[in-house]
Coordinates of C-alpha atoms and ligand atoms in Angstrom, one line a residue:
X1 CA 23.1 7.9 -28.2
X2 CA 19.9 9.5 -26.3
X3 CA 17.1 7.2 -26.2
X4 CA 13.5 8.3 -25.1
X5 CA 11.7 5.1 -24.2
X6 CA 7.8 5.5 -24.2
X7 CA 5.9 2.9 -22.2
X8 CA 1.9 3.0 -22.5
X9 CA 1.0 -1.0 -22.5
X10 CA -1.4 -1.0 -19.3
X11 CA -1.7 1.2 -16.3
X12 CA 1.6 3.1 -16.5
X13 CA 1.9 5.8 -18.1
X14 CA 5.9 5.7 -18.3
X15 CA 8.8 7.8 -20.4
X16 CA 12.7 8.2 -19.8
X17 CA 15.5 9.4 -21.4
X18 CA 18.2 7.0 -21.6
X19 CA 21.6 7.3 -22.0
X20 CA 23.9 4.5 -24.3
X21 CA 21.7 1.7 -23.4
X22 CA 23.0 2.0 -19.6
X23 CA 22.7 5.5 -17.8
X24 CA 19.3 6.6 -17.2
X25 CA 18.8 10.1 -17.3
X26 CA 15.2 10.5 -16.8
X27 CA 12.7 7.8 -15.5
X28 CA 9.2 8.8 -15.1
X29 CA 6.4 6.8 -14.4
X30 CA 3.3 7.4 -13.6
X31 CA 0.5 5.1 -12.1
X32 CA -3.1 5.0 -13.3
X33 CA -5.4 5.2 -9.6
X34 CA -8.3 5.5 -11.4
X35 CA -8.5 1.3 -12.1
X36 CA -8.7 0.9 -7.7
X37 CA -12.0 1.1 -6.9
X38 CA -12.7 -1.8 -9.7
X39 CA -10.2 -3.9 -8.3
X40 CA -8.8 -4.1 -11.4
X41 CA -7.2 -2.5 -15.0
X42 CA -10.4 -1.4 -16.9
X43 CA -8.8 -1.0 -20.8
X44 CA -11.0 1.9 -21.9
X45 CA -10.4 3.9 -18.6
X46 CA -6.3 2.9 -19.0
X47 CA -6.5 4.5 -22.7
X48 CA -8.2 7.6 -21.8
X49 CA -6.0 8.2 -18.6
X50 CA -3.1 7.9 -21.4
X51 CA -4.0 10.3 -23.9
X52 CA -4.4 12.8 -20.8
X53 CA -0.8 12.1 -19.2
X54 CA 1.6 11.2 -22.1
X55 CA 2.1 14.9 -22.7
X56 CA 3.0 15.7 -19.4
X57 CA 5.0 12.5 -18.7
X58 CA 7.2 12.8 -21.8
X59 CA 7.9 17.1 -20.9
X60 CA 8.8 15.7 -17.4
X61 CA 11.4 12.9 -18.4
X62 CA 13.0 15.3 -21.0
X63 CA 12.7 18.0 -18.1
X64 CA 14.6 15.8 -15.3
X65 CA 17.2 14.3 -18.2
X66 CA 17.6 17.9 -18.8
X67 CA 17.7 17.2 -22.4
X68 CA 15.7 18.8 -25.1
X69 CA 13.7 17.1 -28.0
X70 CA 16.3 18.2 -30.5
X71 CA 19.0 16.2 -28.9
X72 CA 16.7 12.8 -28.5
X73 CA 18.6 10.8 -31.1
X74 CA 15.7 8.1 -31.3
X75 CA 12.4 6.8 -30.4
X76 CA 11.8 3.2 -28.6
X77 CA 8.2 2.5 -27.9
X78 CA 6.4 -0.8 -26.3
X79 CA 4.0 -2.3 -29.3
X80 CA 2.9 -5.1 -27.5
X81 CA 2.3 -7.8 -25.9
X82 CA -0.8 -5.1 -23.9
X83 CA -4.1 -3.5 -23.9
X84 CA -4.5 -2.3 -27.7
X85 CA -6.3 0.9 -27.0
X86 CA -3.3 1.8 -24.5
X87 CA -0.9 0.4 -26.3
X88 CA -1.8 2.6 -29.4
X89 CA -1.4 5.8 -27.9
X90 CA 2.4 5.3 -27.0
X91 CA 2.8 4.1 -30.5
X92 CA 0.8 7.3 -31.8
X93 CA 2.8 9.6 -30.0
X94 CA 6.6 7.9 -30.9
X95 CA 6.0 8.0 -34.7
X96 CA 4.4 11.2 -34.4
X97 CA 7.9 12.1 -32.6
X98 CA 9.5 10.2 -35.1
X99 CA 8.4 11.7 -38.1
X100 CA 8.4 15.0 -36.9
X101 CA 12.1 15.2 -35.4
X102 CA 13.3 12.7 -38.5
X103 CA 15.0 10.8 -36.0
X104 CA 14.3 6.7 -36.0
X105 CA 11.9 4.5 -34.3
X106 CA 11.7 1.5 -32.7
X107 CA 9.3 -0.7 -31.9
X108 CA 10.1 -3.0 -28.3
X109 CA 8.4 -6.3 -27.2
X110 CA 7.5 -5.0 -23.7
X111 CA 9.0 -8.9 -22.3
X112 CA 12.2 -8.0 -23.5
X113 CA 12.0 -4.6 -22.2
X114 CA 11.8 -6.0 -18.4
X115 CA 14.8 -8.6 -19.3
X116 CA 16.8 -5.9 -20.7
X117 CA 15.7 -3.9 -17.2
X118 CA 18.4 -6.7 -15.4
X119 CA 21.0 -5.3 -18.1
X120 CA 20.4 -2.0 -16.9
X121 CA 20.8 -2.6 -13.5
X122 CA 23.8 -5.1 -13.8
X123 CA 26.0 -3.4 -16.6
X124 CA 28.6 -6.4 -15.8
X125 CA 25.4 -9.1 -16.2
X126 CA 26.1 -11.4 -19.3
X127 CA 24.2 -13.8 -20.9
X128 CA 24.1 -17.1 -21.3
X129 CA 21.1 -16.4 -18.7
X130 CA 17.6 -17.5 -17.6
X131 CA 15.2 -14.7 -17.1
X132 CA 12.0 -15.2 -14.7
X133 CA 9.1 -12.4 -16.3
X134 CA 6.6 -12.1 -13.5
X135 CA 4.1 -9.7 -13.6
X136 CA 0.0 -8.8 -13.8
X137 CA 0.4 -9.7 -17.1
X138 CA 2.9 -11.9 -18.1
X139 CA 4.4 -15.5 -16.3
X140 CA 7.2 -16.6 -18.4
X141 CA 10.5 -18.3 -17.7
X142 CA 12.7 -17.4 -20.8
X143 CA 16.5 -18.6 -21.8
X144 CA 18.4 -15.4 -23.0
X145 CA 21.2 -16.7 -25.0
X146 CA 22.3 -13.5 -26.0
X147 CA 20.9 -10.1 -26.0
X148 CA 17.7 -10.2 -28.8
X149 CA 18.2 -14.4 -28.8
X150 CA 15.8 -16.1 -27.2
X151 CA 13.9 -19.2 -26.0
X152 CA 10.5 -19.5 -24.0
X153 CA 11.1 -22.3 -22.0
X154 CA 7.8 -22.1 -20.0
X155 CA 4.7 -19.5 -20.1
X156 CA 1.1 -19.7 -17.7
X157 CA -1.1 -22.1 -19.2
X158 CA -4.0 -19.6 -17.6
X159 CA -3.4 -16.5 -14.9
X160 CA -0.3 -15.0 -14.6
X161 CA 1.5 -14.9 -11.1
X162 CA 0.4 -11.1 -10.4
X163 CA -2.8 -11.6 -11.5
X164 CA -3.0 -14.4 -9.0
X165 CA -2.0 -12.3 -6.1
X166 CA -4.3 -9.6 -7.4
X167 CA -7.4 -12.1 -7.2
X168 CA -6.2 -13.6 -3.8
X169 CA -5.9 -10.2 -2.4
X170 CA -9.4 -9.4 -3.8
X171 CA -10.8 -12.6 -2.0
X172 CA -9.3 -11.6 1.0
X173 CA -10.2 -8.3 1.2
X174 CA -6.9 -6.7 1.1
X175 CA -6.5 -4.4 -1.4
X176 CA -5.7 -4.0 -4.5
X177 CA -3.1 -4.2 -6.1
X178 CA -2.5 -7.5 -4.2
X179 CA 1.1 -8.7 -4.8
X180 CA 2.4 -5.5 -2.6
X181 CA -0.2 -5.7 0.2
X182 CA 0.3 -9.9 0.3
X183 CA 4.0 -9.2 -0.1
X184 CA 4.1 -7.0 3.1
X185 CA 1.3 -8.4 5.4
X186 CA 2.8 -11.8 5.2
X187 CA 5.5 -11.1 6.4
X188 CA 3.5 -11.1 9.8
X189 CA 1.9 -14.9 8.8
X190 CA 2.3 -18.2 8.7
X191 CA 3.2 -19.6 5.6
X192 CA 2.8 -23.3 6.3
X193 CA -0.4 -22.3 8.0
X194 CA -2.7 -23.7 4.9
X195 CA -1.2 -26.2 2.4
X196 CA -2.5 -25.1 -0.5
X197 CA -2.0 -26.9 -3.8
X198 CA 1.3 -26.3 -6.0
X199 CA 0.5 -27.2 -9.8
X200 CA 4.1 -28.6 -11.2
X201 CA 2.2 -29.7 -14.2
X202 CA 3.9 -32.6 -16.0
X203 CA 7.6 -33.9 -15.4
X204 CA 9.9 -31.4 -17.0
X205 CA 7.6 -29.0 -17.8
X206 CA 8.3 -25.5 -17.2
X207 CA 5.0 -24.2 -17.4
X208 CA 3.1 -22.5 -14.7
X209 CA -0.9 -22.7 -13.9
X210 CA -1.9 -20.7 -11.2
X211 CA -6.0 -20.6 -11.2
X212 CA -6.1 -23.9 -9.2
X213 CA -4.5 -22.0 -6.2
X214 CA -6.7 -19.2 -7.0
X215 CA -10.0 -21.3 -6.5
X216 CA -8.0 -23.5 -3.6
X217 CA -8.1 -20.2 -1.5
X218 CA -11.6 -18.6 -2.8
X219 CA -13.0 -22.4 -1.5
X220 CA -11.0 -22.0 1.6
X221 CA -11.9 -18.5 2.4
X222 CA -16.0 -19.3 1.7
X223 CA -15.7 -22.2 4.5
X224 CA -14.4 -19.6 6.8
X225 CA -16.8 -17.7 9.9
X226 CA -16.1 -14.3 8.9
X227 CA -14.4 -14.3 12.7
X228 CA -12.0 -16.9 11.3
X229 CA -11.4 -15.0 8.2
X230 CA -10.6 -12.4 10.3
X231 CA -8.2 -14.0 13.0
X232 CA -6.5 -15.9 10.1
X233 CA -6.7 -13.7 6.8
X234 CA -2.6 -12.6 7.1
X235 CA -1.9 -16.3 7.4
X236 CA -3.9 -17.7 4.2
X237 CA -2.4 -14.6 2.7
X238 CA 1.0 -16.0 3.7
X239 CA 0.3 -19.6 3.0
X240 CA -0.9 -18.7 -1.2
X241 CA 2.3 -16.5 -1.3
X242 CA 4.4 -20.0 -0.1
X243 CA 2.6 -22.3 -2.6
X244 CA 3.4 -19.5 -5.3
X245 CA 7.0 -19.0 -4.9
X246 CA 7.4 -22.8 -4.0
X247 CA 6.4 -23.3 -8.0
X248 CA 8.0 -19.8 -9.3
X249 CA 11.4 -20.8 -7.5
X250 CA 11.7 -24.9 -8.4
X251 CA 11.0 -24.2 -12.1
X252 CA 13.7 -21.0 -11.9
X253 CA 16.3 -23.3 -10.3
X254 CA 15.7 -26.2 -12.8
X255 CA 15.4 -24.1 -16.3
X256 CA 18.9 -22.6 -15.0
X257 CA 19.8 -26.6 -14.2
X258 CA 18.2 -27.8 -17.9
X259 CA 20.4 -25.0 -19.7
X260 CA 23.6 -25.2 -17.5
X261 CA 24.0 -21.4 -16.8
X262 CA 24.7 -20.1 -13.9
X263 CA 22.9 -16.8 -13.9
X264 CA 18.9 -16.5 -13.0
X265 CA 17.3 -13.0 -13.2
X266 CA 13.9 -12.0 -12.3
X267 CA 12.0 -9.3 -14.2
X268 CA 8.3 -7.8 -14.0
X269 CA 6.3 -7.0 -10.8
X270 CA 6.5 -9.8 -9.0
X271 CA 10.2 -9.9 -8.8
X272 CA 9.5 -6.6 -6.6
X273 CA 8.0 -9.6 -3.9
X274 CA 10.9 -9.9 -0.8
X275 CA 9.7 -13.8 -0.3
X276 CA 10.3 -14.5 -3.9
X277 CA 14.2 -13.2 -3.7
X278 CA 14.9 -14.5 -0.4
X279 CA 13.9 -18.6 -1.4
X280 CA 15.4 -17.4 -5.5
X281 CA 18.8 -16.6 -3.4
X282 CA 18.6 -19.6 -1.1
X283 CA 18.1 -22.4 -3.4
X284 CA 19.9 -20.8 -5.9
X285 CA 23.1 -21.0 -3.4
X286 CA 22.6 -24.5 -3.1
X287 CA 23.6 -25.0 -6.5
X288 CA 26.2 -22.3 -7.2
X289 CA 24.3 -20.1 -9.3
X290 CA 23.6 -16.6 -9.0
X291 CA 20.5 -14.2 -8.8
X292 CA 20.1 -11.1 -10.5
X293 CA 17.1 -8.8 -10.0
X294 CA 16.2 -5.0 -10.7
X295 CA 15.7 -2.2 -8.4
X296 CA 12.3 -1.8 -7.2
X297 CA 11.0 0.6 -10.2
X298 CA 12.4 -1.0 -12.8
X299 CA 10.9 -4.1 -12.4
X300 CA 7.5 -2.6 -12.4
X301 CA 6.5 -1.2 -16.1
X302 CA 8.6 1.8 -17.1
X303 CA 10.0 2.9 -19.9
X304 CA 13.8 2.9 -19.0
X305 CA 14.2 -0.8 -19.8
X306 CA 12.1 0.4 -23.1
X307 CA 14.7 2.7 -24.2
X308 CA 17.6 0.5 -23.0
X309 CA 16.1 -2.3 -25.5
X310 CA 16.1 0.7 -28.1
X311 CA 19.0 0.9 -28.4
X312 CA 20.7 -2.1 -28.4
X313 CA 18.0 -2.4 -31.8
X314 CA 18.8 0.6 -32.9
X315 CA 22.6 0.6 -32.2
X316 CA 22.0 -2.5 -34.4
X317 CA 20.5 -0.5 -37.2
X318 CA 17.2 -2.0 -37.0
X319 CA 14.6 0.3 -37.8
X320 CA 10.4 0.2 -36.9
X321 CA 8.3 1.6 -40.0
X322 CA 5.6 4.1 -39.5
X323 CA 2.7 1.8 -40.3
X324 CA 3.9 -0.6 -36.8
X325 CA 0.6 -1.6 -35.2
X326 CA -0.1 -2.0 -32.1
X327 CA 0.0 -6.0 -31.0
X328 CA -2.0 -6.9 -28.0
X329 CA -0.8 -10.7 -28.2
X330 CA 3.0 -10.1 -29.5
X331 CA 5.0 -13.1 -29.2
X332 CA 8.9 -12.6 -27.9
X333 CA 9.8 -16.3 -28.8
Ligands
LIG401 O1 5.2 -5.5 -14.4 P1 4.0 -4.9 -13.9 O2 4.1 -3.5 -13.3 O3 2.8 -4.8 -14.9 C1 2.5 -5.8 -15.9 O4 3.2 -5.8 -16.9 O5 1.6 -6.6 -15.6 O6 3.4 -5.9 -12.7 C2 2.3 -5.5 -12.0 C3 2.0 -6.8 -11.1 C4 0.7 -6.6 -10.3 O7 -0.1 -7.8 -10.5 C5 1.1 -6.5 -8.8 O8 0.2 -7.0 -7.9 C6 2.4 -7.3 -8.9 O9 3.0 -7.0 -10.1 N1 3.4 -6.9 -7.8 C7 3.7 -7.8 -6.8 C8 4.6 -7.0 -5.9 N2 4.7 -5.7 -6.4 C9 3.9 -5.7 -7.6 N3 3.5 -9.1 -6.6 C10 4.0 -9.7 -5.5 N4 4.8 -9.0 -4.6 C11 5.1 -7.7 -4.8 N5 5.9 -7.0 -3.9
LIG402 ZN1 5.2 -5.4 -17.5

């Protein structure tokens, strides 16, 4: 079955042809630049930037799968959890697909698109599993019993992990988006060089908070000459990366622990950060379990892992209705 995934839920504008759930054909994604100079996704510049490119983005990924429209066999498109306005012209643009090819569509949850994104990459990956969702958007630690069964074990009480590097990176001048820029310039730091707070929240709980470490390093930074700041700013960048994988990285290893399984993947943007997988593989070792993550650009939003969740729903013969709405706050589990 060929599956073109459309993925519209923030700043990507994202489509791919998909081939049996596991061989991508086509994977085109393409980045909104327009949001840099506000440090930040602006939703009514992200909607208008989509109805320019999904035309385009759709003819490429149907251009590089080689595959022509009458061949697409159905329609998976991200409804939610995003930006509504966003969000709703991917959904436009699938039904109007839909209805005019008469082929089926499908509506995805866009956390299950990045776990499924681990399936894609791992054909021989099999659940029992616990998935790690990291991104601008999203900081979830999820039990995946099966493929479509799930179990939040633990979400962010406030700012998701990439939203925290994005802030940190903003405080320190670096860039934006922050998790990359962080990611790579601390590799040249010291990340014991500020002991910044770690928020394990109470006993057994696998929720995350990560706005305390957020103001701990915008409180640091203001007590800083700006010739400190300057000598120092790769370190602090370092040190918040530390504190944040310290947290990300215990409450991966004990979910896994809590559940008995043996497999821990990581999904979303963050799992793109190197520090991240190298502590994930080293504690994980410690306890025999193993750690699973995507390539690069599939953990970042595309639609690949949208269509790959297609159809496993639709191979299922679940079917999405032409009234679907857009959900900005769609719940997985
Ligand atoms: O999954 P994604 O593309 O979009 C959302 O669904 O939010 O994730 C984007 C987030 C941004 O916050 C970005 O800073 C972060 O992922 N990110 C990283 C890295 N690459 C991207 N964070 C840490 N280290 C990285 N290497
Ligand atoms: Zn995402």
């Amino acid at each position: 079955m060929l599956v073109l995934g459309i993925e519209t839920s923030c700043d990507e504008t994202a489509a791919s042809v998909v081939e049996d759930g596991t061989k991508i054909l086509s994977n085109v994604v393409l980045s909104q630049m327009v949001h840099n100079k506000y440090w930040g996704v602006v939703p009514e510049l992200a909607s208008r930037e989509h109805v320019k490119t999904v035309v385009p983005v759709v003819k490429s990924a149907l251009d590089d799968a080689n595959v022509q429209l009458g061949n697409i066999d159905g329609a998976a498109v991200t409804y939610g959890p995003g930006l509504v306005g966003s969000l709703l012209i991917g959904l436009s643009f699938a039904k109007a697909l839909s209805y005019s090819l008469r082929i089926p569509l499908i509506g995805i949850n866009h956390i299950e698109g990045h776990i499924f994104a681990n399936f894609l990459e791992n054909p021989h990956l099999e659940p029992p599993l616990v998935c790690l969702v990291v991104s601008g958007g999203h900081s979830n630690l999820i039990y995946v019993e099966d493929r479509g069964e799930y179990e939040l074990l633990g979400r962010t009480r406030d700012d998701a992990a990439g939203e925290a590097f994005d802030k940190v990176a903003k405080v320190l001048q670096l860039g934006y988006p922050g998790g990359p820029i962080i990611d790579e310039t601390s590799k040249k730091g010291t990340p014991d060089f500020v002991k910044f707070p770690r928020a394990y929240l109470e006993e057994g709980s696998f929720d995350f908070s990560f706005s305390g470490l957020k103001t701990a390093v915008a409180i640091y930074v203001s007590r800083l000459s700006d010739e400190k700041l300057e000598k120092h700013r790769i370190d602090i960048a370092a040190s918040f990366q530390e504190a944040i994988v310290d947290v990300l990285v215990d409450k991966g290893i004990k979910a896994c622990l809590f559940k008995k399984v043996r497999n821990i993947t990581l999904a979303g943007g963050v799992a793109r950060n190197s520090r991240l997988r190298e502590r994930l593989e080293a504690e994980a070792g410690k306890h025999d379990l193993k750690v699973f993550y995507p390539s690069p650009i599939l953990c970042t939003d595309n639609a690949a892992m949208i269509a790959s969740a297609g159809d496993f729903r639709l191979s299922r013969g679940e079917r999405s209705n032409l009234d679907l709405n857009a959900v900005p706050y769609a719940k997985l589990c």
